PDB file of C-alpha atoms in Angstrom:
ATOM      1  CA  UNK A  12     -60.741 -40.964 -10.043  1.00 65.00           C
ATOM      2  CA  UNK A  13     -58.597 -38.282 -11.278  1.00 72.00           C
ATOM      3  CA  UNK A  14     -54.656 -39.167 -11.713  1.00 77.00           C
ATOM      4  CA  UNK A  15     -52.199 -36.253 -10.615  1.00 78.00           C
ATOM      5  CA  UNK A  16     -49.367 -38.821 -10.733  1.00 82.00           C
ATOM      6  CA  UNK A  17     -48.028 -38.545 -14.244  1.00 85.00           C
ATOM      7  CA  UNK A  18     -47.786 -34.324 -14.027  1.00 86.00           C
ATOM      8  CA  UNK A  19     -46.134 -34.607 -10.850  1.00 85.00           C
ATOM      9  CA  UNK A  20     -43.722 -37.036 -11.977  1.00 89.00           C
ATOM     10  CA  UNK A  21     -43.180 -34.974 -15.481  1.00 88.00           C
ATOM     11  CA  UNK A  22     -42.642 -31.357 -13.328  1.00 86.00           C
ATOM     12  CA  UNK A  23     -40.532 -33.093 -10.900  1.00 88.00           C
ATOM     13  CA  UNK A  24     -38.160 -33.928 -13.985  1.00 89.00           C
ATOM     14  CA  UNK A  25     -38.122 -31.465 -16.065  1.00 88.00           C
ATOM     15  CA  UNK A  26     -37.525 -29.106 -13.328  1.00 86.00           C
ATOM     16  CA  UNK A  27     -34.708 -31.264 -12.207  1.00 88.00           C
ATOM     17  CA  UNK A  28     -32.838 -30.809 -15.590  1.00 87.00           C
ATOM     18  CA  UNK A  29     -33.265 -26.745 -15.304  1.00 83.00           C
ATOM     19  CA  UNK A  30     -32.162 -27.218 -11.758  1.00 85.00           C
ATOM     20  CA  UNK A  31     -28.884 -29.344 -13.176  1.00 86.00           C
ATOM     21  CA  UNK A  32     -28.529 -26.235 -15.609  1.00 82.00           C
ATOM     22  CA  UNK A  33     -28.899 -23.649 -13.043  1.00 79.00           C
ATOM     23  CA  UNK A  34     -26.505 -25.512 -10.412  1.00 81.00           C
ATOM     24  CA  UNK A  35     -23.904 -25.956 -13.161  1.00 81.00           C
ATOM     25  CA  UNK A  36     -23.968 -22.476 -14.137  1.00 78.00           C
ATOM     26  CA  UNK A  37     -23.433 -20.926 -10.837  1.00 79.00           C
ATOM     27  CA  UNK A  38     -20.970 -23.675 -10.309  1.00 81.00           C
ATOM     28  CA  UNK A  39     -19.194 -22.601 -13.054  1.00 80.00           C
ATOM     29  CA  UNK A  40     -19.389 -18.689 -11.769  1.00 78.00           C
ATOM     30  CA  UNK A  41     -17.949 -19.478  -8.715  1.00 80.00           C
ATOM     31  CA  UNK A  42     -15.498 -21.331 -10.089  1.00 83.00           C
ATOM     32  CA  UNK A  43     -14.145 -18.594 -12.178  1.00 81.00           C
ATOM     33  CA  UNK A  44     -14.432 -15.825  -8.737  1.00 81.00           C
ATOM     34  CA  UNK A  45     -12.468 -17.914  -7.189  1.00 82.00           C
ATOM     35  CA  UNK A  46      -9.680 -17.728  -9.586  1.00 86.00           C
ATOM     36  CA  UNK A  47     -10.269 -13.926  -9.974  1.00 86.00           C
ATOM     37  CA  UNK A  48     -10.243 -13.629  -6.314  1.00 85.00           C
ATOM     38  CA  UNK A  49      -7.310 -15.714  -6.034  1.00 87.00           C
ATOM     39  CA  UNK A  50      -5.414 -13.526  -9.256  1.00 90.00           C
ATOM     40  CA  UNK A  51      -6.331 -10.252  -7.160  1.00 90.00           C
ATOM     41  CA  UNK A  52      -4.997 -11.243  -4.449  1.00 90.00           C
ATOM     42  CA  UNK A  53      -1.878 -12.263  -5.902  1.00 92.00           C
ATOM     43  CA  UNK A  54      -1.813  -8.933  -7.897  1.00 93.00           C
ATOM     44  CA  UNK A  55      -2.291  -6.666  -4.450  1.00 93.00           C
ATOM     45  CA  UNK A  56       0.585  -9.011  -2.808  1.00 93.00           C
ATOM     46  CA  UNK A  57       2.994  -7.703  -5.686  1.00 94.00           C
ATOM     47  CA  UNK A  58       1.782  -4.169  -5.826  1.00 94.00           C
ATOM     48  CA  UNK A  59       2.613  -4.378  -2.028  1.00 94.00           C
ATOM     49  CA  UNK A  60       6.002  -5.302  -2.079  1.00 95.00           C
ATOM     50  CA  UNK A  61       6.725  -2.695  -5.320  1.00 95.00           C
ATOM     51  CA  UNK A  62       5.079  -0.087  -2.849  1.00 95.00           C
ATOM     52  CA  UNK A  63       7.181  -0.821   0.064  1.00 95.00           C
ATOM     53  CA  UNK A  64      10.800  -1.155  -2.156  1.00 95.00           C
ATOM     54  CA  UNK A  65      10.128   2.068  -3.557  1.00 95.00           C
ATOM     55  CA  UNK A  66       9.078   3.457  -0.126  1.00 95.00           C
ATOM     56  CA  UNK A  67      12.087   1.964   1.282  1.00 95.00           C
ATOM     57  CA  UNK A  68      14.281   3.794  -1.380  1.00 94.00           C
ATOM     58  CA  UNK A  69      12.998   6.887  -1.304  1.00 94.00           C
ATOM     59  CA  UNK A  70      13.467   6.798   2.454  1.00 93.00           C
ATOM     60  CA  UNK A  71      17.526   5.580   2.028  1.00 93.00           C
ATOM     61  CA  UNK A  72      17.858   8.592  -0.384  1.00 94.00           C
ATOM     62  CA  UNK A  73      15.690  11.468   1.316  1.00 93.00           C
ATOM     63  CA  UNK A  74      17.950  10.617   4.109  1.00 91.00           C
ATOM     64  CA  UNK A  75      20.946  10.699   2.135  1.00 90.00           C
ATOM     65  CA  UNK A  76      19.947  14.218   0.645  1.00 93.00           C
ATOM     66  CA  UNK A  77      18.565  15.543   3.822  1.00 93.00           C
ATOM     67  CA  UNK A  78      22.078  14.557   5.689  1.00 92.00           C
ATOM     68  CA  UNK A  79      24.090  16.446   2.583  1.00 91.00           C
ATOM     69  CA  UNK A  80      21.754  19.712   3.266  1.00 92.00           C
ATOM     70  CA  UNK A  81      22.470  19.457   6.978  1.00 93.00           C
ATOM     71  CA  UNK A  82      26.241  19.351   6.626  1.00 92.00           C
ATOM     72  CA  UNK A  83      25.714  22.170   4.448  1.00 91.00           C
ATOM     73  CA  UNK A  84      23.705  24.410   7.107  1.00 92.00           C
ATOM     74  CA  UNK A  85      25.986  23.138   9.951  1.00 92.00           C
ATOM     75  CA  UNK A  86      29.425  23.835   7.940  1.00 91.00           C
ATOM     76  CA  UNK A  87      28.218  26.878   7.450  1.00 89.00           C
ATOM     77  CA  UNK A  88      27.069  27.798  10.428  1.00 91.00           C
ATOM     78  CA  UNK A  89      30.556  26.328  12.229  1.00 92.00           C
ATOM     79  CA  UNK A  90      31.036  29.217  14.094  1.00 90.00           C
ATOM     80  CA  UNK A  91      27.558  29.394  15.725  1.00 91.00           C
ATOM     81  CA  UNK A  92      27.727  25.529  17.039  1.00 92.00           C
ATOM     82  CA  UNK A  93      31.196  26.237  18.340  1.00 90.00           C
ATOM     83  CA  UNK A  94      29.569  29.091  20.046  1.00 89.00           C
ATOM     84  CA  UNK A  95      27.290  27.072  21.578  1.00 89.00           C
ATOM     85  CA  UNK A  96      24.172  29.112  20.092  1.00 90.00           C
ATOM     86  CA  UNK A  97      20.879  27.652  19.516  1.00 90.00           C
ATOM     87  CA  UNK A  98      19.356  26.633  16.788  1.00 90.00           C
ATOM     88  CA  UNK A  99      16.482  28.215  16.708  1.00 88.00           C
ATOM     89  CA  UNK A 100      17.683  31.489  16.639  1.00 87.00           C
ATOM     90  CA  UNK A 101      20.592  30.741  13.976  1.00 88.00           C
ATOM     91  CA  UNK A 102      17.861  28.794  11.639  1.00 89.00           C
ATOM     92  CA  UNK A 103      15.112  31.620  11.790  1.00 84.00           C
ATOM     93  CA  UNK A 104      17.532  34.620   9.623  1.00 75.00           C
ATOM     94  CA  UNK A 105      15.204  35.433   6.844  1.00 74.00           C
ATOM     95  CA  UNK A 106      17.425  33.090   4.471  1.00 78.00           C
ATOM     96  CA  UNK A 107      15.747  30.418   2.354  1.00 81.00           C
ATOM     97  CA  UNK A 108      17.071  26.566   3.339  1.00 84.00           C
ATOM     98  CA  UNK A 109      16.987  23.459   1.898  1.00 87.00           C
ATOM     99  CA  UNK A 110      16.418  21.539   4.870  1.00 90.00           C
ATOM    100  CA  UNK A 111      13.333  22.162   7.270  1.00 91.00           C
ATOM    101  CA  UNK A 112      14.185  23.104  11.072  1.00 91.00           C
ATOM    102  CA  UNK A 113      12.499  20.039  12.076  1.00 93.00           C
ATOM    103  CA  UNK A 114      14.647  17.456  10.222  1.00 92.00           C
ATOM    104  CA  UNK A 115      17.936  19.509  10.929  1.00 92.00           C
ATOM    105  CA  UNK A 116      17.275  19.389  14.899  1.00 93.00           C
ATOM    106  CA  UNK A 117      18.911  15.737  15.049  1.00 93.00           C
ATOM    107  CA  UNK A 118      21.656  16.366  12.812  1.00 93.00           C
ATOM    108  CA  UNK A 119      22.205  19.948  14.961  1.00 94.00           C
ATOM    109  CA  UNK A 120      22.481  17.674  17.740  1.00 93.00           C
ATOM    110  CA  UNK A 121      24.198  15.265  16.511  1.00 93.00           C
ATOM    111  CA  UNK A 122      27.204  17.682  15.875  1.00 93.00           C
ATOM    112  CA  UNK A 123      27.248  19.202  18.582  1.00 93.00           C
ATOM    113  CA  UNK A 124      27.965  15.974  20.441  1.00 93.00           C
ATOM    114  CA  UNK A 125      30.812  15.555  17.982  1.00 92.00           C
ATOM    115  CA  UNK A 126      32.080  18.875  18.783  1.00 92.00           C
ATOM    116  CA  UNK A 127      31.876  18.243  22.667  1.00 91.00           C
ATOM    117  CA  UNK A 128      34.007  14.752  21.688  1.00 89.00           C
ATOM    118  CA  UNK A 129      36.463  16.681  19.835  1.00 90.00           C
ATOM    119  CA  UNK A 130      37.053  19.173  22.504  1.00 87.00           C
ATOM    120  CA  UNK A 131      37.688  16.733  25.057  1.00 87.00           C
ATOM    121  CA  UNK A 132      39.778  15.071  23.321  1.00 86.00           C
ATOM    122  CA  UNK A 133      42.139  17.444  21.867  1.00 81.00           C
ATOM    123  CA  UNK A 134      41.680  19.285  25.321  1.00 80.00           C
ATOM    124  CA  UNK A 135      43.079  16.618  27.201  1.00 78.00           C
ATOM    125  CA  UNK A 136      46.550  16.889  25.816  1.00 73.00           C
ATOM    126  CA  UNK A 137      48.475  16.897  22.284  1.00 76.00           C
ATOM    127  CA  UNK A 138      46.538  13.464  20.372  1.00 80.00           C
ATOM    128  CA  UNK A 139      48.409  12.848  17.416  1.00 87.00           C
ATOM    129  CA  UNK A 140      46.278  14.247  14.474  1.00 86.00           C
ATOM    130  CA  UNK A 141      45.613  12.806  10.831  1.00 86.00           C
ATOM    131  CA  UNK A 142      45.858  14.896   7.733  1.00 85.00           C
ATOM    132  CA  UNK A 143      42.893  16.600   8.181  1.00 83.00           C
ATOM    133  CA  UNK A 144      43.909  17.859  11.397  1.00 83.00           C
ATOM    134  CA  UNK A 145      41.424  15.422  13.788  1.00 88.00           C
ATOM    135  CA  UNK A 146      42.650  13.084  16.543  1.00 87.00           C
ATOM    136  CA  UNK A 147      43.527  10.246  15.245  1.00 88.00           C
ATOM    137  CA  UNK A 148      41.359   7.817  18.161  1.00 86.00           C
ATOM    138  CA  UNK A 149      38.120  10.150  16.986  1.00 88.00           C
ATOM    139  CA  UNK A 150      38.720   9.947  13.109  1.00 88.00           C
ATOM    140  CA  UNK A 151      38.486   6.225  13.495  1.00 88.00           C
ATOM    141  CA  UNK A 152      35.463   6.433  15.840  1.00 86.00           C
ATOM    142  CA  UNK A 153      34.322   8.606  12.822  1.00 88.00           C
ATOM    143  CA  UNK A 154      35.145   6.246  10.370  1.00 84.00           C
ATOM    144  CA  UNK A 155      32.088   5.077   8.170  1.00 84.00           C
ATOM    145  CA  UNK A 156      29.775   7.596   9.106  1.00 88.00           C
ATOM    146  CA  UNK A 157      30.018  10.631   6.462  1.00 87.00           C
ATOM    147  CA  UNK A 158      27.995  12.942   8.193  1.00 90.00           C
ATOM    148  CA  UNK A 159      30.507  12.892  11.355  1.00 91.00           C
ATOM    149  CA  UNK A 160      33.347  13.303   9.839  1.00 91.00           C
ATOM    150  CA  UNK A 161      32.567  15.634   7.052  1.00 90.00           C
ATOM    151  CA  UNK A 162      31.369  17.709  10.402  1.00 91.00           C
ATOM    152  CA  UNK A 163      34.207  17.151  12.724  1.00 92.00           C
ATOM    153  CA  UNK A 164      36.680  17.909   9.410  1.00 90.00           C
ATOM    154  CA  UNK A 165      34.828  21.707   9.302  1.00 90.00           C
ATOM    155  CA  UNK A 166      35.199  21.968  13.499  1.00 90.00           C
ATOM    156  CA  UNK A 167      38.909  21.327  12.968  1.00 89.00           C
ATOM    157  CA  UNK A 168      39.042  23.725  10.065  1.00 87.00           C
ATOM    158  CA  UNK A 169      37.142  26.619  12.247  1.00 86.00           C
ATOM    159  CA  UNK A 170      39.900  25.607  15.203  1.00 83.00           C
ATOM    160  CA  UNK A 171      42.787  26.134  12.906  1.00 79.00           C
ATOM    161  CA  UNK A 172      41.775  29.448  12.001  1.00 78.00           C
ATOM    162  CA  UNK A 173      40.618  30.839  15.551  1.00 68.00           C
ATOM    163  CA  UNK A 174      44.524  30.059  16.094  1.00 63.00           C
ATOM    164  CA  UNK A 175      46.701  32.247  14.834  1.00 45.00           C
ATOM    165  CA  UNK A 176      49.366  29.651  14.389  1.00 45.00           C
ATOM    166  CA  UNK A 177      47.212  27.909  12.134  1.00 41.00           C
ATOM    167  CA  UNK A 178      46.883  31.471  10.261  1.00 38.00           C
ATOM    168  CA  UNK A 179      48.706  29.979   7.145  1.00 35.00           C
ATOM    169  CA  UNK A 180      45.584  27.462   6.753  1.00 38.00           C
ATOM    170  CA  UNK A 181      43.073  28.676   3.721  1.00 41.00           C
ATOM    171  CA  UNK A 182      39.391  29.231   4.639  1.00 43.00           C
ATOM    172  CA  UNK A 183      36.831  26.093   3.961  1.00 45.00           C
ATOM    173  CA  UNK A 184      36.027  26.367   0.735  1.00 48.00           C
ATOM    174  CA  UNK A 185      32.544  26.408  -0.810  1.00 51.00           C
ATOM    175  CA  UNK A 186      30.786  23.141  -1.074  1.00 59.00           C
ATOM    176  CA  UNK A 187      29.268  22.102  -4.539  1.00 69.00           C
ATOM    177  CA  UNK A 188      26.172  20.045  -4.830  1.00 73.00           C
ATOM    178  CA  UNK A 189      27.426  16.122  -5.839  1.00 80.00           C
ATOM    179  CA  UNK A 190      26.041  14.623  -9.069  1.00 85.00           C
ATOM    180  CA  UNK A 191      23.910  12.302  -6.877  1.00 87.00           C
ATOM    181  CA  UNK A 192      22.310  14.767  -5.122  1.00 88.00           C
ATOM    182  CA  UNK A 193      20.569  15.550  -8.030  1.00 89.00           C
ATOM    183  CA  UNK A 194      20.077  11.989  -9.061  1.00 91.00           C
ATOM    184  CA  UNK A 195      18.501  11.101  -5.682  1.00 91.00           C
ATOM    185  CA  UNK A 196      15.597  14.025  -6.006  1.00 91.00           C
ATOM    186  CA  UNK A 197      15.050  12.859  -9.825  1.00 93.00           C
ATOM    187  CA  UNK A 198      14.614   9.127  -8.736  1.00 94.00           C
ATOM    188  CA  UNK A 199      12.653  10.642  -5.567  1.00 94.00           C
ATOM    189  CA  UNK A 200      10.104  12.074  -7.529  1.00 94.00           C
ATOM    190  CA  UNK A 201       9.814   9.596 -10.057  1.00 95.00           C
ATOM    191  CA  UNK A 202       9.041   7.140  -7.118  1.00 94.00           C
ATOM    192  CA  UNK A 203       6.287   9.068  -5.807  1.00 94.00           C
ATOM    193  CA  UNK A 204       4.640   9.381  -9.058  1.00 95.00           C
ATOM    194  CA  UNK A 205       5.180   6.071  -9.094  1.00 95.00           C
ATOM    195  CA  UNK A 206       3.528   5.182  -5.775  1.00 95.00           C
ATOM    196  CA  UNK A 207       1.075   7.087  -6.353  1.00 95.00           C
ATOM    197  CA  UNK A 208      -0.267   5.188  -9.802  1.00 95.00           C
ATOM    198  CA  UNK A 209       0.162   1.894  -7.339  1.00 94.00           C
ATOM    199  CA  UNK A 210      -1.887   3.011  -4.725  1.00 94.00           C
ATOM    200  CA  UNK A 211      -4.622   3.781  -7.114  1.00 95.00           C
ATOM    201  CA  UNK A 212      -3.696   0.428  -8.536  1.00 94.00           C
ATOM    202  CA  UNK A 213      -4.056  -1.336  -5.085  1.00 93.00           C
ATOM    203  CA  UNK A 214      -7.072   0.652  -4.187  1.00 92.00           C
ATOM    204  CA  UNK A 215      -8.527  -0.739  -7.492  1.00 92.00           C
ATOM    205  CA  UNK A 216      -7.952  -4.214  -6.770  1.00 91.00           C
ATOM    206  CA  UNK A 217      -8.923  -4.129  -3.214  1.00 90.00           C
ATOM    207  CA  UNK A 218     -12.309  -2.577  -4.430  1.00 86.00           C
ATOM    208  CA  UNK A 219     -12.279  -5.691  -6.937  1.00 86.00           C
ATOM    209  CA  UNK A 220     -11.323  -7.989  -4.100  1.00 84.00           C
ATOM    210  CA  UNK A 221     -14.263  -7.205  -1.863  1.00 81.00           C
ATOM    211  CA  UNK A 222     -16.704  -7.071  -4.845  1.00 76.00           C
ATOM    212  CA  UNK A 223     -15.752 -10.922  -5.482  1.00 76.00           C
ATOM    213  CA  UNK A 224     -16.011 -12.356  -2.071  1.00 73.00           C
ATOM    214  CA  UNK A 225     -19.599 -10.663  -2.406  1.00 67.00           C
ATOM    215  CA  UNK A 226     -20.334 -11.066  -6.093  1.00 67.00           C
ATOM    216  CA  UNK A 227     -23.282  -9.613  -7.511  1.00 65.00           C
ATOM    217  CA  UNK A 228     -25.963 -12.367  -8.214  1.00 67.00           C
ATOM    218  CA  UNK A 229     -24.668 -15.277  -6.495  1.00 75.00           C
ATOM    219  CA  UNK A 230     -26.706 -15.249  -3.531  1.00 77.00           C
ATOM    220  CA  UNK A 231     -30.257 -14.594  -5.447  1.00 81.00           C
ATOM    221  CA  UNK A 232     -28.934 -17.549  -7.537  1.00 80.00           C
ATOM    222  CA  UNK A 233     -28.526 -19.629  -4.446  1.00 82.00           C
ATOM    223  CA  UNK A 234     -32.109 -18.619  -3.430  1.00 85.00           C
ATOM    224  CA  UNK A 235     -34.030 -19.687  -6.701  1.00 83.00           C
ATOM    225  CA  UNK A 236     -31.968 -22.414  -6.840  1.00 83.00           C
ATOM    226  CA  UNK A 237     -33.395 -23.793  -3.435  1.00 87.00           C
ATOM    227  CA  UNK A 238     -36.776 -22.686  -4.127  1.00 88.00           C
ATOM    228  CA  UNK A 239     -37.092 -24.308  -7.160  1.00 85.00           C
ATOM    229  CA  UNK A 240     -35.836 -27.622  -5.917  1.00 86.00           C
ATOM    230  CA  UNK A 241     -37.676 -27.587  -3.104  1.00 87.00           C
ATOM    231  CA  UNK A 242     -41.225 -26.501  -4.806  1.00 86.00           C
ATOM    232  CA  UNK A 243     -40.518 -27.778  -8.000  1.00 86.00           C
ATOM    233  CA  UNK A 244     -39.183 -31.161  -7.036  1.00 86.00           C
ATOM    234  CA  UNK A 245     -39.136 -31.811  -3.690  1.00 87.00           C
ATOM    235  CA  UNK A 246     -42.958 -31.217  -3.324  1.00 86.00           C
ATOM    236  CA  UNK A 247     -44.282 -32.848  -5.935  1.00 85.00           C
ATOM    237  CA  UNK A 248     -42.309 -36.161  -5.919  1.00 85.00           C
ATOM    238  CA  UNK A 249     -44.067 -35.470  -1.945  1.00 85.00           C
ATOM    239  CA  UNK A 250     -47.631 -35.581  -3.794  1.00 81.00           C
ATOM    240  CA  UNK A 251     -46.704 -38.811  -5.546  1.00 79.00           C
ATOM    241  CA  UNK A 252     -48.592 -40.992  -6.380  1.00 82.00           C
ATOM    242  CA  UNK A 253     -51.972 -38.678  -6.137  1.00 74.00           C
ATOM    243  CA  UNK A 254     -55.203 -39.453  -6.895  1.00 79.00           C
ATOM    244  CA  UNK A 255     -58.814 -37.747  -6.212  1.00 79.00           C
ATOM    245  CA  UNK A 256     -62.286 -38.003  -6.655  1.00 79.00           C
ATOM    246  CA  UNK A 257     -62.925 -33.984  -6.096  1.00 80.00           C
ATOM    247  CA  UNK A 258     -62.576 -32.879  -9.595  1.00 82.00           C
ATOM    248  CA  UNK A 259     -62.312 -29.127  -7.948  1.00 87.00           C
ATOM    249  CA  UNK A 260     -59.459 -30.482  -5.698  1.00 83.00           C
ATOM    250  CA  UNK A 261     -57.526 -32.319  -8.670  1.00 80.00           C
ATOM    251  CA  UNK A 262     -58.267 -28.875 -10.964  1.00 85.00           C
ATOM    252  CA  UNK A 263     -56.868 -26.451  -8.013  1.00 88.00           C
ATOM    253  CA  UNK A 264     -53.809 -28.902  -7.154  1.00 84.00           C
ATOM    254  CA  UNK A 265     -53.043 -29.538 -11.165  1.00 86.00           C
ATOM    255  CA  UNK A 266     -53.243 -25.445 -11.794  1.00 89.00           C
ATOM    256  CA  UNK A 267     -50.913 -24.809  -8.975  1.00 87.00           C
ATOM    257  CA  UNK A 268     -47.884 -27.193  -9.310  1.00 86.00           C
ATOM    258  CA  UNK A 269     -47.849 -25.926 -12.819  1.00 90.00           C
ATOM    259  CA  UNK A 270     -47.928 -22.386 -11.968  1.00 90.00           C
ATOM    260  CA  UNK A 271     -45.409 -22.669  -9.763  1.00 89.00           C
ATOM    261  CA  UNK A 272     -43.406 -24.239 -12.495  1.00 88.00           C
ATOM    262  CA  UNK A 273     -43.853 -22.087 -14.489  1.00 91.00           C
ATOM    263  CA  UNK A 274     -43.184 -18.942 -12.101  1.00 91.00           C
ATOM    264  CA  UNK A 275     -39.804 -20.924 -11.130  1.00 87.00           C
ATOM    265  CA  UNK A 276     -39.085 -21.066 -14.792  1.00 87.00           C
ATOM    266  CA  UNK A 277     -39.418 -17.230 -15.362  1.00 89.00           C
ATOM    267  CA  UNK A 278     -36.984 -16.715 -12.398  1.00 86.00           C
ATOM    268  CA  UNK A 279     -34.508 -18.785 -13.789  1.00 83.00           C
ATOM    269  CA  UNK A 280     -34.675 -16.450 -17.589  1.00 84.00           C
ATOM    270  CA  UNK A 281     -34.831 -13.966 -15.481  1.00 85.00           C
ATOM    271  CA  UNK A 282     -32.123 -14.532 -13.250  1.00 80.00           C
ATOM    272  CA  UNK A 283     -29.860 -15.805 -16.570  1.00 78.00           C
ATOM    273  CA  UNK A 284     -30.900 -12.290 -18.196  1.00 81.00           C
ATOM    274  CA  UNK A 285     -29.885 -10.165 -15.017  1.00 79.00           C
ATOM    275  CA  UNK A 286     -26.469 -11.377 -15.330  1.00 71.00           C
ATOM    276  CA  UNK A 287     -26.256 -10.546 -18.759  1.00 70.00           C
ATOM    277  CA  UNK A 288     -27.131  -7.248 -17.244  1.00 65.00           C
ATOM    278  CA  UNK A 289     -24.451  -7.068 -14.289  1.00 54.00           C
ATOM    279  CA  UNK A 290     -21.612  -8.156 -16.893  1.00 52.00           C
ATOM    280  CA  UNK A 291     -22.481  -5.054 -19.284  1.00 48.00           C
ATOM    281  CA  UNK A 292     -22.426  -2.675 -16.079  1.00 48.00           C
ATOM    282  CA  UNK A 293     -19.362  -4.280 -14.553  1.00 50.00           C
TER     283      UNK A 293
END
């Protein structure tokens, strides 16, 4: 009789203790993705909400600067809103601007509500006026709101001198660019420089963030891990106890279980040394 029993029983084993190493490693691997994954995440959360302040700022002051260029255009164009011209045509002279015709169109018609507000209201009588000349009930509807005001201010200016009994009034005098018009295009720009290193940032750790909920590895670990349990332990501990009288039989069976051991073996060093090679391309 020829006993298969004892090399079953000693392949079983040993390949249980690479199997313990092999579990434990990718155990550990996971272990540490999972706090990568969680770190990443955590990281794209806060570039988020830095992205969407400064997005949020630059909006407040782009509006800010775009409303100071449109009072600019619209005081200086008084006469032509009075006149009831269109914008369009007064926009389109040849002369450079600092404000595009498209963002200027709500402001346009936003003043020339305010100018169709003031006329009905000082037209309807003799309102009592404040010291810049608009009635009082409309300066305190005006209250607040910059734009409107500095607007209606220039109408009443442009009223007082198409009268000549306002004759003794000066002419509006030329507006000079505020100190934080300047500061709001400097911190502008900087914010979109700004933006943009955080969206290559985010991009980054998004990238990062799908390569660890698919790590490289893992799932050929996972494989040779069940293979090798199942061929290298499971099966033989199946075999056990075994015992022949066909010496060919007991030769083919002994030669197989322990070249399948050791082909399981040279997947785990290999496996072990393809990491090695996935850290140095990473």
């Amino acid at each position: 009789m020829y006993e298969l029993t004892n090399i079953l029983i000693t392949i079983s084993a040993a390949s249980a203790s690479f199997v313990a190493i092999l579990g434990g490693f990718i155990a550990s691997k996971l272990i540490t993705i999972s706090g990568e994954r969680s770190v990443t995440t955590e990281k794209i959360a806060e570039v988020e909400k830095e992205l969407q302040f400064l997005e949020d700022q630059n909006t407040t002051l782009l509006t800010e600067v775009l409303e100071d260029d449109a009072v600019d255009f619209i005081i200086d164009h008084i006469q032509a809103l009075i006149r009831g011209e269109k914008l369009d045509f007064i926009y389109d002279d040849g002369t450079p601007k600092r404000i595009t015709l498209e963002d200027l169109k709500p402001f346009w018609e936003k003043a020339v509500h305010i100018y169709h507000r003031f006329l009905n209201i000082a037209s309807s009588g003799k309102p009592p006026l404040n010291d810049d000349y608009i009635p009082m009930d409309l300066a305190h509807e005006l209250k607040g709101d910059n734009f409107s005001y500095t607007v209606c201010k220039g109408i009443a200016d442009e009223c007082k001198r198409s009268i000549s009994s306002y004759s003794i009034y000066s002419p509006i005098t030329a507006r000079i660019t505020p100190k934080w018009y300047n500061d709001n295009l400097d911190i502008i720009k900087s914010n979109k420089q700004r933006i943009k290193f955080l969206e290559f940032t985010k991009q980054q750790l998004i990238d990062r963030e799908k390569a660890l909920k698919e790590p490289e590895g893992i799932k050929i670990g996972f494989l040779i891990f069940a293979l090798f349990s199942a061929f290298c332990i499971v099966l033989p501990l199946v075999f056990t106890p075994f015992r022949t009288d066909d010496y060919c039989l007991f030769l083919c069976l002994k030669i197989t279980f322990l070249s399948v051991f050791a082909l399981g073996l040279l997947a785990i060093f290999g496996y072990l040394i393809s990491l090695l090679k996935f850290t140095k391309k990473k």
